[in-house]
Amino acid sequence: MRHWAEPILSQLSTQSHDTRSPATSTIFPPASNPQDYQPPGTGLISFLPASWTPYAELARLDKPAGTYYLYFPCLFSTLMAASYTNAPPLAVLETSLLFFTGALIMRGAGCTINDLWDRNLDPHVARTRLRPLARQALSPFRALTFTAFQLLAGLGLLLQFPTSCLYYGIPSLILVATYPLAKRVTHYPQFVLGLAFSWGAFMGFPALGVDLLSDPTASTAVAALYASCISWTVLYDMIYAHMDIKDDAKVGIKSIALRHQKETKTVLSGLAIAQTTLLVIAGTLLNTSPVFLIGTSASTAATLGLMIWKVRLEQVSSCWWWFRYGAWFTGGGISLSLLAEYIYQGNRIDGQVEMPRSAWRELIYGHRPQLFS
């Protein structure tokens, strides 16, 4: 009897088995050697039992930048919704913490799925050749089982939100699963990644009780925010893709960095303008004050402009540094602008009737368990 996972693993191998470059038809020998691997000596993973280390590396617990990039659209949406609804601070804080936990879990699941698809390609790329599946520290079946546990944990967390969030959140799994395939068929897989990583832009409003289907103002603003986050994702991942540009060309992986290698900074500048403009449009649709409009446009333009100017695309270390810290520069600036707007909107309510806190708690929490009471 065939094992239940064999059809899935067979399908995962179909697209990644041939390591010949379409341009050269040359077969590249595996670059990974398990003997080259050195267990982490510092950081969180260094404190884990040795048997746990491959799973922690598979979930990229040692490289949290991706978690931050996945989290920021959720935070942007939550803070926008908080200003729009005058949500109580405790609800905003709990929602933000739940989203961060979800970003940590789901980013790990996405990385595991990506490594399953790429397990026959990663050994040929210098940066990825010592990943757990590439160096055969884990079997594909164990990785697939680990993915199932990650997705179940993500579902359990999603159930802590209002029921409507379930309907908004589950479709994103399709994008998470198909992104690795995009690298094989299009030079713009970063756009598919943007669709997945920016999905949190839809989540903050329903998490704070706003029905996007019946509120055209909120839904239009969320669409602009989503498009802005997609632009940001394509921008930072284009820089990230430059770290592997030579190896990707050899093994036939496509990327926007390869397609626009000669005009990368021009493309990056266009994406930065699009991101900033769409953020301002989202704020304008929600009638935000100059606190947000000026703050977010200035911080976004300044941080992205500095990154595009300073990053040296031919240097792996420079690309990694700006990718790693760019999340905090740009995402932090936007978040602070949104937080300032939330505080400002809360202080300027004069003579308006505010929804009682008891009603808010019933609307947002219902009867689900609360982190704070």
Short mmCIF file of C-alpha atoms in Angstrom, two decimals:
data_model
loop_
_atom_site.label_atom_id
_atom_site.label_comp_id
_atom_site.label_asym_id
_atom_site.label_seq_id
_atom_site.Cartn_x
_atom_site.Cartn_y
_atom_site.Cartn_z
CA MET A 1 0.00 0.00 0.00
CA ARG A 2 1.33 3.41 -0.92
CA HIS A 3 1.95 5.86 1.91
CA TRP A 4 -0.66 8.63 2.12
CA ALA A 5 1.99 11.34 1.55
CA GLU A 6 3.53 9.81 -1.58
CA PRO A 7 1.23 11.52 -4.12
CA ILE A 8 1.83 14.91 -2.50
CA LEU A 9 5.59 14.47 -2.31
CA SER A 10 5.66 13.21 -5.87
CA GLN A 11 3.84 16.32 -7.05
CA LEU A 12 6.21 18.52 -5.07
CA SER A 13 9.13 16.91 -6.89
CA THR A 14 7.71 17.36 -10.39
CA GLN A 15 8.63 21.00 -10.80
CA SER A 16 11.93 20.92 -8.96
CA HIS A 17 13.57 17.66 -10.01
CA ASP A 18 15.42 18.89 -13.10
CA THR A 19 18.30 21.18 -12.15
CA ARG A 20 19.30 22.05 -15.70
CA SER A 21 19.38 25.67 -16.73
CA PRO A 22 17.16 26.33 -19.77
CA ALA A 23 19.84 28.61 -21.15
CA THR A 24 22.80 26.24 -20.88
CA SER A 25 21.28 22.74 -20.52
CA THR A 26 24.05 22.05 -18.02
CA ILE A 27 23.46 19.85 -14.99
CA PHE A 28 24.99 21.38 -11.89
CA PRO A 29 26.22 18.95 -9.20
CA PRO A 30 24.83 19.40 -5.70
CA ALA A 31 26.64 22.17 -3.87
CA SER A 32 25.52 21.17 -0.39
CA ASN A 33 27.61 18.98 1.87
CA PRO A 34 26.17 18.12 5.30
CA GLN A 35 29.68 18.19 6.72
CA ASP A 36 29.86 21.93 5.96
CA TYR A 37 26.96 22.61 8.33
CA GLN A 38 27.68 24.16 11.72
CA PRO A 39 24.86 24.33 14.32
CA PRO A 40 24.00 27.88 15.45
CA GLY A 41 26.21 29.02 18.30
CA THR A 42 24.18 32.10 19.16
CA GLY A 43 20.58 33.19 19.12
CA LEU A 44 17.35 31.45 20.06
CA ILE A 45 18.01 28.27 18.11
CA SER A 46 21.31 27.66 19.93
CA PHE A 47 19.33 26.99 23.12
CA LEU A 48 17.06 24.38 21.54
CA PRO A 49 17.67 20.60 21.65
CA ALA A 50 19.63 19.41 18.63
CA SER A 51 16.65 17.39 17.36
CA TRP A 52 14.55 20.57 17.26
CA THR A 53 17.08 22.66 15.36
CA PRO A 54 16.13 21.55 11.81
CA TYR A 55 12.48 22.37 12.45
CA ALA A 56 13.35 25.79 13.89
CA GLU A 57 15.55 26.48 10.87
CA LEU A 58 12.80 25.29 8.54
CA ALA A 59 10.47 27.87 10.13
CA ARG A 60 13.26 30.50 9.89
CA LEU A 61 13.15 31.30 13.61
CA ASP A 62 16.75 32.44 13.23
CA LYS A 63 15.79 34.95 10.51
CA PRO A 64 12.78 36.91 11.80
CA ALA A 65 12.80 39.66 9.14
CA GLY A 66 10.21 37.79 7.08
CA THR A 67 7.92 37.58 10.09
CA TYR A 68 8.06 41.35 10.49
CA TYR A 69 7.28 41.89 6.82
CA LEU A 70 4.27 39.59 7.10
CA TYR A 71 3.13 41.28 10.31
CA PHE A 72 3.28 44.92 9.25
CA PRO A 73 0.30 44.83 6.83
CA CYS A 74 -1.76 43.33 9.67
CA LEU A 75 -0.61 46.08 12.00
CA PHE A 76 -1.26 48.81 9.42
CA SER A 77 -4.79 47.53 8.90
CA THR A 78 -5.44 47.21 12.64
CA LEU A 79 -4.28 50.74 13.42
CA MET A 80 -6.24 52.16 10.48
CA ALA A 81 -9.35 50.37 11.67
CA ALA A 82 -8.71 51.55 15.22
CA SER A 83 -8.78 55.20 14.12
CA TYR A 84 -11.77 54.58 11.88
CA THR A 85 -13.85 52.99 14.65
CA ASN A 86 -12.32 54.61 17.74
CA ALA A 87 -11.65 51.12 19.08
CA PRO A 88 -10.56 50.87 22.73
CA PRO A 89 -6.78 50.57 23.27
CA LEU A 90 -7.01 47.16 24.91
CA ALA A 91 -8.81 45.68 21.90
CA VAL A 92 -6.20 47.19 19.58
CA LEU A 93 -3.36 45.80 21.69
CA GLU A 94 -4.82 42.29 21.88
CA THR A 95 -5.59 42.23 18.17
CA SER A 96 -2.05 43.38 17.35
CA LEU A 97 -0.50 40.69 19.55
CA LEU A 98 -2.66 37.98 18.04
CA PHE A 99 -1.66 39.09 14.57
CA PHE A 100 2.03 38.98 15.48
CA THR A 101 1.66 35.43 16.76
CA GLY A 102 -0.17 34.51 13.58
CA ALA A 103 2.55 36.09 11.43
CA LEU A 104 5.20 34.06 13.26
CA ILE A 105 3.32 30.80 12.72
CA MET A 106 2.22 31.36 9.14
CA ARG A 107 5.53 32.75 7.94
CA GLY A 108 7.12 29.55 9.27
CA ALA A 109 4.53 27.46 7.44
CA GLY A 110 5.16 29.37 4.23
CA CYS A 111 8.91 28.80 4.51
CA THR A 112 8.38 25.08 5.09
CA ILE A 113 6.15 24.83 2.02
CA ASN A 114 8.70 26.81 -0.01
CA ASP A 115 11.53 24.50 1.05
CA LEU A 116 9.48 21.42 0.15
CA TRP A 117 9.01 22.74 -3.37
CA ASP A 118 12.66 23.82 -3.65
CA ARG A 119 14.37 20.93 -1.92
CA ASN A 120 16.05 19.77 -5.16
CA LEU A 121 17.04 23.30 -6.15
CA ASP A 122 18.31 24.66 -2.83
CA PRO A 123 21.46 22.49 -2.81
CA HIS A 124 22.66 24.36 -5.92
CA VAL A 125 22.29 27.88 -4.46
CA ALA A 126 25.04 29.10 -2.15
CA ARG A 127 22.69 30.86 0.28
CA THR A 128 20.25 27.95 0.63
CA ARG A 129 22.45 24.87 0.25
CA LEU A 130 22.55 24.15 4.00
CA ARG A 131 18.85 24.44 4.71
CA PRO A 132 17.44 21.40 6.54
CA LEU A 133 15.90 19.70 3.50
CA ALA A 134 18.79 20.63 1.21
CA ARG A 135 21.33 19.02 3.55
CA GLN A 136 18.91 16.13 4.25
CA ALA A 137 18.66 16.83 7.97
CA LEU A 138 14.92 16.18 7.59
CA SER A 139 12.97 13.95 5.27
CA PRO A 140 10.26 15.49 3.06
CA PHE A 141 7.67 13.48 4.98
CA ARG A 142 8.76 14.99 8.32
CA ALA A 143 8.67 18.46 6.78
CA LEU A 144 5.20 17.83 5.39
CA THR A 145 4.02 16.64 8.81
CA PHE A 146 5.54 19.74 10.39
CA THR A 147 3.64 21.88 7.87
CA ALA A 148 0.38 20.26 8.94
CA PHE A 149 1.07 21.12 12.59
CA GLN A 150 1.93 24.72 11.64
CA LEU A 151 -1.29 25.12 9.66
CA LEU A 152 -3.37 23.66 12.48
CA ALA A 153 -1.74 26.09 14.91
CA GLY A 154 -2.52 28.93 12.52
CA LEU A 155 -6.14 27.82 12.27
CA GLY A 156 -6.43 27.64 16.04
CA LEU A 157 -5.16 31.21 16.32
CA LEU A 158 -7.47 32.42 13.55
CA LEU A 159 -10.42 31.07 15.52
CA GLN A 160 -9.58 33.55 18.29
CA PHE A 161 -10.72 36.37 15.99
CA PRO A 162 -14.31 37.20 15.02
CA THR A 163 -15.81 34.59 12.70
CA SER A 164 -15.65 36.88 9.67
CA CYS A 165 -11.83 36.81 9.87
CA LEU A 166 -11.96 33.10 9.10
CA TYR A 167 -13.50 33.81 5.71
CA TYR A 168 -10.92 36.47 4.93
CA GLY A 169 -7.92 34.51 6.19
CA ILE A 170 -8.27 31.03 4.70
CA PRO A 171 -8.03 32.05 0.99
CA SER A 172 -4.51 33.35 1.60
CA LEU A 173 -3.31 29.74 1.92
CA ILE A 174 -3.72 29.32 -1.83
CA LEU A 175 -1.20 32.09 -2.44
CA VAL A 176 1.20 30.73 0.18
CA ALA A 177 1.21 27.31 -1.50
CA THR A 178 1.57 28.57 -5.08
CA TYR A 179 4.29 31.20 -4.66
CA PRO A 180 7.15 28.68 -5.07
CA LEU A 181 5.63 27.60 -8.40
CA ALA A 182 5.59 31.19 -9.64
CA LYS A 183 9.39 31.26 -9.55
CA ARG A 184 9.37 28.58 -12.25
CA VAL A 185 6.92 30.14 -14.69
CA THR A 186 7.22 33.93 -14.44
CA HIS A 187 9.85 36.60 -13.92
CA TYR A 188 7.48 38.28 -11.46
CA PRO A 189 7.08 35.83 -8.57
CA GLN A 190 7.57 38.79 -6.24
CA PHE A 191 4.11 39.97 -7.26
CA VAL A 192 2.62 36.63 -6.16
CA LEU A 193 4.59 36.91 -2.92
CA GLY A 194 3.14 40.41 -2.51
CA LEU A 195 -0.38 39.08 -2.85
CA ALA A 196 0.34 36.59 -0.04
CA PHE A 197 2.42 38.75 2.31
CA SER A 198 0.09 41.74 2.04
CA TRP A 199 -3.06 39.76 2.82
CA GLY A 200 -3.02 41.05 6.38
CA ALA A 201 -4.24 44.39 5.01
CA PHE A 202 -7.70 42.78 4.80
CA MET A 203 -7.66 41.43 8.34
CA GLY A 204 -7.50 44.39 10.73
CA PHE A 205 -10.90 45.86 9.91
CA PRO A 206 -12.97 42.69 10.38
CA ALA A 207 -10.89 41.90 13.48
CA LEU A 208 -12.18 45.17 14.98
CA GLY A 209 -15.77 44.60 13.93
CA VAL A 210 -15.93 46.35 10.53
CA ASP A 211 -17.82 44.46 7.83
CA LEU A 212 -15.91 45.28 4.64
CA LEU A 213 -18.70 43.94 2.44
CA SER A 214 -21.21 46.46 3.80
CA ASP A 215 -18.85 49.42 4.28
CA PRO A 216 -17.68 50.71 0.87
CA THR A 217 -15.49 53.41 2.41
CA ALA A 218 -13.54 50.93 4.49
CA SER A 219 -13.33 48.34 1.70
CA THR A 220 -11.97 50.89 -0.81
CA ALA A 221 -9.40 52.09 1.69
CA VAL A 222 -8.36 48.51 2.41
CA ALA A 223 -7.94 47.87 -1.32
CA ALA A 224 -5.59 50.86 -1.54
CA LEU A 225 -3.70 49.67 1.54
CA TYR A 226 -3.41 46.17 0.06
CA ALA A 227 -2.03 47.54 -3.22
CA SER A 228 0.42 49.71 -1.27
CA CYS A 229 1.70 46.70 0.67
CA ILE A 230 2.06 44.70 -2.54
CA SER A 231 4.25 47.46 -3.96
CA TRP A 232 6.35 47.37 -0.80
CA THR A 233 6.70 43.58 -0.95
CA VAL A 234 7.85 43.62 -4.58
CA LEU A 235 10.32 46.38 -3.71
CA TYR A 236 12.03 44.71 -0.77
CA ASP A 237 11.95 41.24 -2.33
CA MET A 238 13.53 42.58 -5.51
CA ILE A 239 16.47 43.67 -3.37
CA TYR A 240 16.43 40.28 -1.64
CA ALA A 241 16.44 38.49 -5.01
CA HIS A 242 19.70 40.19 -5.95
CA MET A 243 21.46 38.06 -3.35
CA ASP A 244 20.79 34.93 -5.45
CA ILE A 245 20.83 36.46 -8.91
CA LYS A 246 23.82 34.49 -10.22
CA ASP A 247 22.70 31.13 -8.86
CA ASP A 248 19.10 31.70 -9.96
CA ALA A 249 20.29 32.29 -13.51
CA LYS A 250 22.24 29.01 -13.44
CA VAL A 251 19.41 26.78 -12.20
CA GLY A 252 16.63 28.45 -14.16
CA ILE A 253 14.79 30.25 -11.35
CA LYS A 254 13.05 33.41 -12.52
CA SER A 255 12.82 36.71 -10.64
CA ILE A 256 12.12 40.38 -11.21
CA ALA A 257 15.77 41.05 -10.34
CA LEU A 258 16.90 38.99 -13.34
CA ARG A 259 14.27 40.46 -15.64
CA HIS A 260 15.15 44.07 -14.77
CA GLN A 261 18.74 43.71 -13.67
CA LYS A 262 19.93 46.75 -15.66
CA GLU A 263 17.21 49.10 -14.43
CA THR A 264 16.62 47.80 -10.92
CA LYS A 265 16.83 51.14 -9.12
CA THR A 266 14.43 52.73 -11.59
CA VAL A 267 11.91 49.96 -10.90
CA LEU A 268 12.49 50.31 -7.15
CA SER A 269 11.85 54.05 -7.35
CA GLY A 270 8.59 53.49 -9.20
CA LEU A 271 7.46 50.98 -6.59
CA ALA A 272 8.34 53.40 -3.78
CA ILE A 273 6.26 56.14 -5.41
CA ALA A 274 3.36 53.71 -5.85
CA GLN A 275 3.53 52.56 -2.23
CA THR A 276 3.60 56.09 -0.83
CA THR A 277 0.80 57.33 -3.11
CA LEU A 278 -1.47 54.40 -2.30
CA LEU A 279 -0.94 54.88 1.44
CA VAL A 280 -2.01 58.51 1.13
CA ILE A 281 -5.06 57.46 -0.91
CA ALA A 282 -6.05 54.94 1.78
CA GLY A 283 -5.73 57.60 4.48
CA THR A 284 -7.65 60.17 2.44
CA LEU A 285 -10.53 57.75 1.89
CA LEU A 286 -10.79 57.30 5.67
CA ASN A 287 -10.64 61.06 6.28
CA THR A 288 -7.43 60.80 8.28
CA SER A 289 -5.80 63.98 9.51
CA PRO A 290 -2.50 65.54 8.35
CA VAL A 291 -0.92 63.69 11.28
CA PHE A 292 -1.08 60.49 9.25
CA LEU A 293 -0.94 61.91 5.73
CA ILE A 294 2.19 63.97 6.31
CA GLY A 295 3.80 61.52 8.71
CA THR A 296 3.40 58.44 6.55
CA SER A 297 4.28 60.10 3.25
CA ALA A 298 7.39 61.73 4.71
CA SER A 299 8.63 58.64 6.55
CA THR A 300 7.94 56.27 3.67
CA ALA A 301 9.54 58.49 1.05
CA ALA A 302 12.57 59.15 3.26
CA THR A 303 13.24 55.55 4.32
CA LEU A 304 12.65 54.00 0.89
CA GLY A 305 14.60 56.74 -0.84
CA LEU A 306 17.54 56.19 1.50
CA MET A 307 17.44 52.44 0.97
CA ILE A 308 17.30 52.69 -2.82
CA TRP A 309 20.16 55.18 -2.81
CA LYS A 310 22.41 53.31 -0.40
CA VAL A 311 21.90 49.62 -1.25
CA ARG A 312 24.65 48.08 -3.36
CA LEU A 313 22.86 45.49 -5.41
CA GLU A 314 26.04 43.69 -6.41
CA GLN A 315 26.95 43.03 -2.76
CA VAL A 316 25.09 40.25 -0.96
CA SER A 317 25.87 41.75 2.45
CA SER A 318 24.42 45.13 1.47
CA CYS A 319 21.23 43.60 0.05
CA TRP A 320 20.77 41.52 3.21
CA TRP A 321 21.38 44.48 5.53
CA TRP A 322 18.81 46.69 3.84
CA PHE A 323 16.31 43.86 3.54
CA ARG A 324 16.73 43.00 7.22
CA TYR A 325 16.48 46.51 8.64
CA GLY A 326 14.27 48.05 5.97
CA ALA A 327 11.27 46.40 7.62
CA TRP A 328 11.82 48.51 10.73
CA PHE A 329 12.71 51.72 8.90
CA THR A 330 9.70 51.82 6.58
CA GLY A 331 7.23 49.64 8.49
CA GLY A 332 8.10 51.34 11.76
CA GLY A 333 7.59 54.81 10.27
CA ILE A 334 4.17 53.92 8.86
CA SER A 335 3.14 52.25 12.13
CA LEU A 336 4.16 55.26 14.21
CA SER A 337 2.22 57.56 11.88
CA LEU A 338 -0.86 55.37 12.24
CA LEU A 339 -0.46 55.20 16.01
CA ALA A 340 -0.15 58.98 16.19
CA GLU A 341 -3.32 59.27 14.10
CA TYR A 342 -5.14 56.89 16.44
CA ILE A 343 -4.13 58.93 19.49
CA TYR A 344 -5.03 62.18 17.74
CA GLN A 345 -8.46 60.92 16.66
CA GLY A 346 -9.16 59.68 20.20
CA ASN A 347 -8.32 63.07 21.70
CA ARG A 348 -10.38 65.13 19.28
CA ILE A 349 -13.77 63.53 20.02
CA ASP A 350 -15.75 66.44 21.41
CA GLY A 351 -19.41 65.96 22.14
CA GLN A 352 -19.62 62.77 20.13
CA VAL A 353 -21.30 59.71 21.58
CA GLU A 354 -18.74 56.96 22.03
CA MET A 355 -19.79 53.33 21.94
CA PRO A 356 -19.81 51.94 25.49
CA ARG A 357 -16.87 49.71 26.29
CA SER A 358 -19.22 46.86 27.20
CA ALA A 359 -20.75 47.03 23.73
CA TRP A 360 -17.29 47.07 22.16
CA ARG A 361 -16.24 43.99 24.08
CA GLU A 362 -19.39 42.14 23.02
CA LEU A 363 -18.92 43.18 19.39
CA ILE A 364 -15.21 42.35 19.16
CA TYR A 365 -14.73 39.54 21.63
CA GLY A 366 -18.13 37.84 21.71
CA HIS A 367 -17.70 34.78 23.90
CA ARG A 368 -14.21 33.80 22.79
CA PRO A 369 -11.32 33.57 25.31
CA GLN A 370 -9.62 36.88 26.02
CA LEU A 371 -5.92 37.42 26.52
CA PHE A 372 -6.66 40.39 28.75
CA SER A 373 -9.52 40.90 31.12
#
